[in-house]
Coordinates of C-alpha atoms in Angstrom, one line a residue:
M1031 CA -24.8 -1.3 -0.2
T1032 CA -24.0 -4.7 -1.7
D1033 CA -22.5 -6.2 -4.8
V1034 CA -21.9 -4.5 -8.2
T1035 CA -22.8 -5.7 -11.7
T1036 CA -23.1 -5.0 -15.4
Q1037 CA -22.2 -2.6 -18.2
A1038 CA -18.5 -1.9 -18.7
Q1039 CA -17.4 1.2 -20.7
P1040 CA -14.2 3.1 -20.8
A1041 CA -14.1 6.6 -19.3
E1042 CA -12.8 9.6 -21.2
S1043 CA -9.2 10.4 -20.6
T1044 CA -8.8 12.5 -17.5
G1045 CA -6.1 14.6 -19.0
R1046 CA -4.7 15.4 -15.6
A1047 CA -2.5 13.8 -12.9
A1048 CA -3.6 13.1 -9.4
G1049 CA -1.0 15.8 -8.4
L1050 CA -1.9 18.3 -5.7
E1051 CA -5.2 16.6 -4.7
R1052 CA -3.3 13.4 -3.8
A1053 CA -0.7 15.2 -1.8
E1054 CA -3.3 17.2 0.1
V1055 CA -5.3 14.1 0.9
A1056 CA -2.1 12.3 2.1
L1057 CA -1.2 15.3 4.3
R1058 CA -4.5 15.0 6.2
F1059 CA -5.2 11.3 6.0
D1060 CA -4.1 10.1 9.4
S1061 CA -6.0 12.8 11.2
W1062 CA -9.1 12.1 9.1
V1063 CA -8.9 8.3 9.9
R1064 CA -8.9 9.2 13.6
T1065 CA -12.0 11.3 13.1
L1066 CA -13.7 8.4 11.3
V1067 CA -12.7 6.0 14.0
E1068 CA -14.3 8.2 16.7
W1069 CA -17.5 8.6 14.6
A1070 CA -17.7 4.8 14.0
R1071 CA -17.5 4.2 17.8
I1072 CA -21.1 5.6 18.0
P1073 CA -23.5 2.7 17.6
S1074 CA -26.1 4.7 15.5
V1075 CA -28.4 1.7 14.8
S1076 CA -31.6 3.2 13.5
A1077 CA -33.5 -0.1 13.6
D1078 CA -33.2 -0.4 17.4
P1079 CA -35.1 2.2 19.5
A1080 CA -32.6 1.6 22.2
H1081 CA -29.9 3.2 20.0
H1082 CA -32.0 6.2 18.8
G1083 CA -30.0 8.4 21.3
D1084 CA -26.9 7.2 19.6
V1085 CA -28.3 8.2 16.2
A1086 CA -28.7 11.7 17.6
A1087 CA -25.2 11.7 19.0
S1088 CA -23.9 10.5 15.6
A1089 CA -25.6 13.4 13.8
E1090 CA -24.1 15.9 16.3
F1091 CA -20.7 14.4 15.8
F1092 CA -20.8 14.7 12.0
A1093 CA -22.2 18.3 12.3
D1094 CA -19.3 19.3 14.5
A1095 CA -16.8 17.6 12.0
L1096 CA -18.3 19.7 9.2
R1097 CA -18.0 22.9 11.2
S1098 CA -14.4 22.1 12.0
I1099 CA -13.4 22.1 8.3
G1100 CA -15.2 25.4 7.7
F1101 CA -18.8 24.7 6.6
P1102 CA -20.5 28.0 7.3
E1103 CA -24.1 26.5 7.4
V1104 CA -24.6 23.3 9.4
E1105 CA -27.9 22.1 11.0
V1106 CA -29.0 19.0 12.8
L1107 CA -32.6 18.2 11.8
G1108 CA -34.2 16.4 14.7
Q1109 CA -37.7 17.9 15.0
G1110 CA -39.9 15.5 12.9
P1111 CA -41.0 11.9 12.5
Y1112 CA -37.5 11.1 11.2
L1113 CA -34.4 10.3 13.2
P1114 CA -31.8 13.2 13.2
A1115 CA -30.3 14.1 9.9
V1116 CA -27.6 16.6 9.0
L1117 CA -28.0 19.4 6.5
A1118 CA -24.9 21.5 5.6
R1119 CA -24.3 24.1 2.9
W1120 CA -21.1 25.8 1.6
P1121 CA -21.9 28.3 -1.2
S1122 CA -19.3 28.7 -3.9
G1123 CA -19.6 32.5 -4.1
D1124 CA -20.1 32.3 -7.9
P1125 CA -23.8 33.0 -8.7
D1126 CA -23.5 30.6 -11.7
A1127 CA -21.8 27.8 -9.9
V1128 CA -23.0 24.2 -10.4
R1129 CA -25.4 23.3 -7.5
V1130 CA -24.6 19.9 -6.0
V1131 CA -26.5 18.0 -3.4
V1132 CA -24.6 15.1 -1.7
Y1133 CA -26.7 12.4 -0.1
G1134 CA -25.6 9.7 2.4
H1135 CA -26.5 8.3 5.8
H1136 CA -24.9 8.1 9.2
D1137 CA -27.1 5.3 10.7
V1138 CA -25.7 1.8 10.6
Q1139 CA -26.9 -1.8 10.5
P1140 CA -27.2 -3.8 13.8
A1141 CA -24.1 -5.6 14.8
D1142 CA -25.8 -8.8 15.9
G1143 CA -23.7 -12.0 16.1
E1144 CA -20.9 -10.2 17.9
D1145 CA -19.3 -13.6 18.6
R1146 CA -18.6 -13.7 14.8
W1147 CA -16.7 -10.4 14.8
T1148 CA -12.9 -10.7 14.9
H1149 CA -12.8 -7.2 16.4
P1150 CA -15.6 -5.5 18.4
P1151 CA -18.0 -3.8 16.0
F1152 CA -18.1 -0.5 17.8
D1153 CA -14.4 -0.4 18.8
P1154 CA -12.9 0.3 15.4
V1155 CA -9.3 -0.7 14.8
V1156 CA -6.8 -0.5 12.0
V1157 CA -5.0 -3.8 11.2
D1158 CA -2.6 -4.2 8.3
G1159 CA -3.9 -1.2 6.5
V1160 CA -7.6 -2.1 6.9
L1161 CA -10.1 -0.3 9.2
H1162 CA -12.5 -2.7 10.9
G1163 CA -15.8 -1.7 12.5
R1164 CA -19.5 -1.3 11.9
G1165 CA -20.2 1.6 9.6
V1166 CA -16.6 2.2 8.4
S1167 CA -17.8 1.3 4.9
D1168 CA -21.5 1.7 5.0
D1169 CA -21.9 4.6 5.1
K1170 CA -19.8 6.6 7.5
G1171 CA -16.6 5.8 5.6
N1172 CA -18.1 6.8 2.2
I1173 CA -19.7 10.0 3.5
A1174 CA -16.7 11.1 5.6
L1175 CA -14.8 11.1 2.3
H1176 CA -16.4 14.5 1.7
L1177 CA -14.7 16.0 4.7
I1178 CA -11.1 15.3 3.6
G1179 CA -12.0 15.4 -0.1
L1180 CA -13.3 19.0 0.2
Q1181 CA -10.3 20.1 2.2
A1182 CA -8.0 18.7 -0.5
H1183 CA -10.0 20.4 -3.2
L1184 CA -9.7 23.8 -1.5
A1185 CA -6.0 23.4 -0.8
A1186 CA -5.2 22.1 -4.3
T1187 CA -7.1 24.9 -6.0
G1188 CA -6.3 27.7 -3.6
R1189 CA -9.9 28.5 -3.2
T1190 CA -11.6 29.6 0.1
A1191 CA -14.9 28.1 -0.9
P1192 CA -15.8 25.1 -3.1
A1193 CA -15.8 25.4 -6.9
V1194 CA -19.5 24.3 -6.7
D1195 CA -22.4 25.2 -4.5
L1196 CA -22.2 22.3 -2.1
T1197 CA -25.0 20.9 0.0
L1198 CA -24.8 17.8 2.1
L1199 CA -27.9 15.9 3.3
V1200 CA -27.0 13.0 5.6
E1201 CA -30.0 11.1 7.0
G1202 CA -30.3 8.8 10.0
E1203 CA -32.8 6.2 8.8
E1204 CA -31.5 4.7 5.6
E1205 CA -30.7 1.4 7.2
S1206 CA -34.3 1.2 8.3
G1207 CA -35.6 1.8 4.8
S1208 CA -35.8 5.6 4.9
P1209 CA -39.4 5.5 6.1
H1210 CA -39.6 9.3 6.4
I1211 CA -37.5 10.5 3.5
D1212 CA -40.6 12.0 1.8
E1213 CA -41.3 14.2 4.8
L1214 CA -37.7 15.2 5.1
L1215 CA -37.4 16.1 1.4
A1216 CA -40.7 18.0 1.5
L1217 CA -39.4 20.0 4.5
L1218 CA -36.1 20.8 2.8
A1219 CA -37.4 21.3 -0.8
P1220 CA -36.8 25.1 -0.8
R1221 CA -33.2 24.6 0.3
L1222 CA -32.2 21.7 -2.1
D1223 CA -31.8 23.3 -5.5
A1224 CA -29.6 21.0 -7.5
D1225 CA -28.1 20.6 -10.9
V1226 CA -26.7 17.2 -9.9
I1227 CA -27.1 14.8 -7.0
V1228 CA -24.1 12.9 -5.8
V1229 CA -24.8 9.7 -3.7
S1230 CA -21.9 8.3 -1.7
D1231 CA -23.4 5.0 -0.7
T1232 CA -22.2 2.6 -3.3
G1233 CA -19.0 0.7 -4.2
I1234 CA -16.6 -0.3 -7.0
F1235 CA -16.3 -3.6 -8.7
A1236 CA -13.0 -4.5 -7.1
A1237 CA -10.0 -2.8 -5.5
D1238 CA -8.1 -3.0 -8.7
T1239 CA -11.1 -2.3 -10.9
P1240 CA -12.6 1.1 -10.3
S1241 CA -16.2 1.5 -11.4
L1242 CA -19.1 3.9 -11.3
C1243 CA -22.5 2.7 -10.2
I1244 CA -25.2 3.5 -12.7
G1245 CA -28.2 1.8 -11.1
M1246 CA -29.6 0.5 -7.8
R1247 CA -32.5 -1.9 -7.2
G1248 CA -35.7 -0.9 -5.5
L1249 CA -36.9 -2.6 -2.3
V1250 CA -40.1 -3.6 -0.5
S1251 CA -40.1 -5.6 2.7
G1252 CA -42.4 -6.8 5.4
E1253 CA -43.7 -9.7 7.5
L1254 CA -45.9 -12.6 6.5
H1255 CA -48.1 -13.5 9.5
V1256 CA -49.8 -16.9 9.7
S1257 CA -52.2 -17.6 12.6
G1258 CA -53.9 -20.8 13.6
P1259 CA -55.2 -21.9 17.0
T1260 CA -55.7 -19.2 19.7
V1261 CA -53.6 -21.1 22.2
D1262 CA -50.6 -23.5 21.8
L1263 CA -51.9 -27.0 21.5
H1264 CA -50.5 -30.4 22.6
S1265 CA -49.1 -32.0 19.5
G1266 CA -50.1 -35.5 20.6
S1267 CA -53.7 -34.6 21.2
F1268 CA -54.2 -32.2 18.3
G1269 CA -51.4 -32.9 15.8
G1270 CA -52.6 -34.1 12.4
A1271 CA -56.1 -32.9 13.2
V1272 CA -55.7 -29.1 12.9
P1273 CA -53.6 -26.9 10.7
N1274 CA -50.1 -26.1 12.0
P1275 CA -49.3 -22.4 11.3
L1276 CA -45.5 -23.0 11.0
A1277 CA -46.0 -25.8 8.5
E1278 CA -48.3 -23.5 6.5
L1279 CA -45.8 -20.7 6.8
A1280 CA -43.0 -22.9 5.4
R1281 CA -45.3 -24.0 2.5
L1282 CA -46.1 -20.4 1.6
V1283 CA -42.5 -19.2 1.8
A1284 CA -41.3 -22.2 -0.3
A1285 CA -44.0 -21.4 -2.9
L1286 CA -42.3 -18.0 -3.7
H1287 CA -39.9 -19.8 -6.2
D1288 CA -40.2 -22.6 -8.7
E1289 CA -37.6 -25.2 -9.3
H1290 CA -35.8 -22.8 -11.7
G1291 CA -35.4 -20.0 -9.2
H1292 CA -38.1 -17.8 -10.8
V1293 CA -40.4 -15.9 -8.5
T1294 CA -43.9 -17.4 -8.9
V1295 CA -46.0 -14.4 -7.8
P1296 CA -48.3 -13.5 -10.8
G1297 CA -47.3 -10.2 -12.4
F1298 CA -44.1 -9.9 -10.3
Y1299 CA -41.9 -9.4 -13.5
D1300 CA -44.1 -6.7 -14.9
G1301 CA -41.8 -3.8 -15.7
V1302 CA -38.6 -5.9 -15.6
D1303 CA -36.5 -5.2 -18.7
E1304 CA -34.4 -8.0 -20.1
P1305 CA -30.7 -7.1 -20.4
T1306 CA -29.7 -6.3 -23.9
A1307 CA -27.1 -8.3 -25.8
Q1308 CA -24.6 -5.5 -25.3
E1309 CA -25.2 -5.4 -21.6
R1310 CA -24.9 -9.2 -21.2
A1311 CA -21.7 -9.2 -23.2
A1312 CA -20.3 -6.4 -21.0
T1313 CA -21.2 -8.3 -17.9
A1314 CA -19.6 -11.5 -19.2
A1315 CA -16.4 -9.5 -20.0
L1316 CA -16.0 -8.5 -16.4
S1317 CA -13.2 -10.3 -14.6
F1318 CA -15.2 -12.2 -12.0
D1319 CA -13.8 -15.1 -10.1
E1320 CA -16.9 -16.9 -9.1
A1321 CA -15.1 -19.6 -7.1
G1322 CA -13.2 -16.9 -5.2
W1323 CA -16.4 -14.9 -4.7
L1324 CA -18.1 -18.0 -3.2
A1325 CA -15.2 -18.8 -0.9
G1326 CA -14.7 -15.1 0.1
P1327 CA -17.4 -12.5 0.4
A1328 CA -20.3 -14.8 -0.4
A1329 CA -19.2 -17.4 2.2
S1330 CA -21.3 -20.0 0.5
R1331 CA -21.0 -23.5 -0.9
E1332 CA -22.8 -23.0 -4.3
T1333 CA -24.4 -20.4 -6.4
W1334 CA -28.2 -20.5 -6.9
G1335 CA -30.8 -18.2 -8.5
E1336 CA -32.9 -17.5 -11.5
A1337 CA -32.1 -19.9 -14.3
G1338 CA -30.8 -18.4 -17.5
Y1339 CA -28.8 -15.6 -15.8
S1340 CA -25.2 -15.3 -14.6
T1341 CA -24.3 -14.7 -11.0
L1342 CA -23.5 -11.0 -11.7
E1343 CA -26.8 -10.5 -13.6
R1344 CA -28.7 -12.0 -10.7
I1345 CA -27.0 -9.7 -8.3
G1346 CA -27.8 -6.4 -10.0
A1347 CA -30.0 -6.8 -13.0
R1348 CA -32.7 -9.1 -11.8
P1349 CA -35.4 -8.8 -9.1
T1350 CA -35.4 -11.1 -6.1
A1351 CA -37.6 -12.5 -3.3
E1352 CA -35.7 -13.4 -0.1
V1353 CA -36.6 -14.8 3.3
N1354 CA -34.7 -12.8 5.9
G1355 CA -36.0 -14.5 9.0
I1356 CA -38.6 -17.0 10.4
I1357 CA -40.0 -16.6 13.9
G1358 CA -42.5 -18.8 15.7
G1359 CA -43.1 -21.7 18.0
Y1360 CA -40.8 -23.0 20.7
T1361 CA -37.1 -22.3 20.2
G1362 CA -35.7 -22.8 23.8
P1363 CA -33.6 -25.7 25.1
G1364 CA -35.0 -29.2 24.9
G1365 CA -38.3 -30.0 23.3
K1366 CA -41.8 -28.7 23.7
T1367 CA -44.3 -30.7 21.7
I1368 CA -46.8 -28.1 20.6
I1369 CA -48.7 -26.8 17.6
P1370 CA -48.0 -23.1 18.0
T1371 CA -50.5 -20.3 17.6
D1372 CA -48.7 -18.5 14.8
G1373 CA -45.6 -17.9 12.8
H1374 CA -43.9 -15.0 11.0
A1375 CA -41.5 -14.6 8.2
K1376 CA -39.6 -11.5 7.3
L1377 CA -39.4 -11.1 3.6
S1378 CA -37.8 -8.6 1.2
F1379 CA -38.1 -8.1 -2.6
R1380 CA -35.5 -6.3 -4.7
L1381 CA -36.9 -4.5 -7.7
V1382 CA -35.4 -3.5 -11.1
G1383 CA -36.3 -1.7 -14.2
R1384 CA -39.8 -0.2 -14.1
Q1385 CA -41.2 -2.4 -11.3
D1386 CA -43.7 -0.5 -9.1
P1387 CA -43.2 -1.0 -5.4
A1388 CA -47.0 -0.6 -4.6
A1389 CA -47.9 -3.0 -7.4
V1390 CA -45.4 -5.6 -6.1
Q1391 CA -46.8 -5.3 -2.6
R1392 CA -50.4 -5.8 -3.8
R1393 CA -49.5 -8.8 -5.9
V1394 CA -47.5 -10.5 -3.1
S1395 CA -50.3 -10.0 -0.6
E1396 CA -52.8 -11.4 -3.1
F1397 CA -50.5 -14.4 -3.8
F1398 CA -50.3 -15.4 -0.2
T1399 CA -54.0 -14.9 0.5
E1400 CA -55.1 -17.0 -2.5
L1401 CA -52.6 -19.7 -1.7
A1402 CA -53.4 -20.1 2.0
R1403 CA -55.4 -23.1 3.1
N1404 CA -58.6 -22.9 5.1
G1405 CA -58.1 -22.9 8.9
V1406 CA -55.3 -20.3 9.1
Q1407 CA -55.3 -16.5 8.8
V1408 CA -52.7 -15.0 6.5
E1409 CA -51.7 -11.4 6.4
M1410 CA -48.7 -9.6 4.8
R1411 CA -47.8 -6.5 6.8
W1412 CA -45.5 -4.1 4.8
E1413 CA -42.9 -1.8 6.1
G1414 CA -43.9 1.5 4.4
G1415 CA -44.2 2.0 0.7
G1416 CA -40.8 0.7 -0.3
V1417 CA -38.4 2.4 -2.7
A1418 CA -38.3 2.3 -6.5
P1419 CA -35.4 1.1 -8.6
L1420 CA -33.3 3.7 -10.3
T1421 CA -31.0 3.8 -13.4
T1422 CA -28.9 6.9 -14.0
Q1423 CA -28.3 8.6 -17.4
L1424 CA -25.2 6.9 -19.0
D1425 CA -24.7 9.7 -21.5
H1426 CA -24.9 12.5 -18.9
P1427 CA -21.9 14.9 -18.6
A1428 CA -22.1 14.5 -14.8
T1429 CA -21.6 10.7 -15.2
R1430 CA -18.6 11.3 -17.4
A1431 CA -17.2 13.8 -14.9
A1432 CA -17.5 11.3 -12.1
Q1433 CA -15.7 8.7 -14.3
R1434 CA -12.9 11.1 -14.9
A1435 CA -12.7 11.9 -11.1
L1436 CA -12.4 8.2 -10.3
G1437 CA -10.0 7.7 -13.1
A1438 CA -7.7 10.4 -11.8
A1439 CA -7.8 8.9 -8.3
F1440 CA -7.1 5.4 -9.5
D1441 CA -4.5 6.4 -12.2
T1442 CA -6.5 4.9 -15.1
D1443 CA -8.5 6.1 -18.1
R1444 CA -10.8 3.1 -17.9
V1445 CA -13.5 3.2 -15.3
L1446 CA -16.3 0.7 -15.6
L1447 CA -20.0 1.4 -15.5
T1448 CA -21.7 -1.1 -13.2
R1449 CA -25.0 -1.9 -11.4
E1450 CA -25.4 -2.4 -7.7
G1451 CA -27.7 -4.9 -6.0
G1452 CA -28.5 -2.8 -3.0
S1453 CA -31.3 -0.3 -2.5
G1454 CA -31.9 3.2 -1.1
P1455 CA -34.1 6.3 -1.5
E1456 CA -32.3 7.4 -4.7
A1457 CA -35.5 7.4 -6.8
D1458 CA -37.2 9.6 -4.2
L1459 CA -34.3 12.0 -4.3
V1460 CA -34.4 12.3 -8.1
A1461 CA -38.2 12.8 -8.1
A1462 CA -38.0 15.5 -5.4
L1463 CA -35.0 17.4 -6.6
R1464 CA -35.7 16.9 -10.4
A1465 CA -31.9 16.5 -11.1
P1466 CA -29.7 13.9 -12.5
M1467 CA -27.8 11.6 -10.2
V1468 CA -24.3 10.1 -10.1
F1469 CA -22.9 7.7 -7.5
L1470 CA -19.4 7.9 -5.9
G1471 CA -18.4 5.3 -3.4
V1472 CA -15.3 3.1 -3.2
M1473 CA -16.0 0.0 -1.1
T1474 CA -16.2 -3.5 -2.6
S1475 CA -18.1 -6.7 -2.0
E1476 CA -15.2 -8.0 0.1
D1477 CA -15.8 -5.4 2.7
Q1478 CA -18.6 -7.3 4.6
I1479 CA -21.3 -4.6 4.2
H1480 CA -24.2 -5.5 6.6
A1481 CA -22.3 -8.5 7.9
P1482 CA -19.9 -9.2 10.8
N1483 CA -16.4 -7.9 10.3
E1484 CA -17.3 -4.9 8.2
R1485 CA -14.1 -3.3 7.0
A1486 CA -12.6 -0.5 4.9
P1487 CA -9.2 -0.7 3.2
L1488 CA -7.4 2.5 3.9
V1489 CA -6.0 2.7 0.3
L1490 CA -9.6 2.7 -1.0
L1491 CA -10.6 5.4 1.4
Q1492 CA -7.7 7.5 0.3
R1493 CA -8.5 7.0 -3.4
G1494 CA -12.1 7.9 -2.7
A1495 CA -11.1 11.1 -1.0
E1496 CA -9.0 12.0 -4.0
A1497 CA -12.0 11.3 -6.3
V1498 CA -14.2 13.7 -4.3
A1499 CA -11.5 16.3 -4.6
H1500 CA -11.4 15.9 -8.4
L1501 CA -15.2 15.8 -8.8
W1502 CA -15.8 19.3 -7.7
S1503 CA -13.3 20.7 -10.2
E1504 CA -14.7 18.5 -12.9
L1505 CA -18.3 19.6 -12.4
A1506 CA -17.2 23.2 -12.1
A1507 CA -15.4 23.0 -15.4
L1508 CA -18.6 21.8 -17.1
G1509 CA -20.6 24.7 -15.7
R1510 CA -24.4 24.7 -15.4
G1511 CA -24.7 25.1 -19.2
G1512 CA -22.6 21.9 -19.7
L1513 CA -24.8 19.7 -17.5
S1514 CA -27.3 18.8 -20.2
S1515 CA -27.4 15.3 -21.5
D1516 CA -27.5 14.3 -25.2
A1517 CA -31.2 13.5 -24.7
D1518 CA -31.8 16.9 -23.1
R1519 CA -30.2 18.7 -26.1
K1520 CA -32.1 16.6 -28.6
A1521 CA -35.4 17.5 -26.9
V1522 CA -34.6 21.2 -27.0
A1523 CA -33.6 20.9 -30.7
N1524 CA -36.9 19.2 -31.5
G1525 CA -38.9 21.7 -29.6
G1526 CA -39.4 19.4 -26.6

């Protein structure tokens, strides 16, 4: 989960006060925070095999937390190629209830660079109303909202079961690119009937500007390998006479962009839709303090990117090519004058619009192969098939219901519609479940997602829990018959 961008629109009036839901969340909040702290102590880093046991422990912890609030059906899914996931279901009891599948993840990013953490990453602590620790935002904080939010919903409505048929799918590999999400969804397909999918792995534009995400970028990533001599060579005896793999690697990586920040891979922009004038105007109207963003969450000296687009447009509405790490040669103390055998660069590409992950992988591989000089071997090794970008249906009743739920929690009738720069398996979920999707998360770009000093302001967690409590009532009020978009109704009217 990263920054948020584009497309501001007012929500419909909620027509209701926060009322009982707010009181019920407040009543349980301190106890819930203690549960979140204990969960966040578990270093469930899916990218590190040494922590796969912790991923399993994290799944068991969350499963127990779900059982403790009354979920009648809870299962830890650990027998497969995937790391342990949690599946939980609480039927409404109404045969015509709206069927909701909530998706999130309990694995977390590595906490490398611990010397840059003000507080130990896996020893969460609350300081001045802010919870600090790895995973307290992404995504344990956002997914734990469904524990307290559901309790508040039940207490406020007097129900003994949710107003919707509620299913939670919380996976353990999202921070590793969800490499086995297809197998997991295929296994669970008979048990994931959905009228709407709710994803709690996004954020809002700012703490004082609630927003609903309407799109996430796709992602492909991998390693570029450049090989030269079969042994390290003395740079005095061989330097200048044979190709240097690290110099060649640097040249290839630098060739990904031109002087205007455009990605130079032929065909890379196929499927990228230009933002409309309305979208660009909406983005420009957002209250964005670029200087404050640079000095704060961006922690950078200057903006940079694709010419012709604003910073917010670059973050969410445009594709990217990024260098995540370079490895090779001698990096120990002192000098070692060699020409190394090989070098590697970790690369990632964010996708938007209708970009096809497989096509992007093929074109990038061809780009490096054709650009490489004789005397070195070049290979792009991809990490799985990647994930496609996704844009939700702006006119869908579920989208408007989520806006109303956020509006009630934040005491406003104006909830923005924005895009997010991050990526996840959302397109896979929509394809497998064949249902519309809405996003509901409450963290901001200031909360150091994926970085040292990840944090979660308690006030945002509290508002997020209230929004969850409202959402189940909002969706139930629509009913299954009310969950057709304008496009769906037009298709039916035209015989589609």
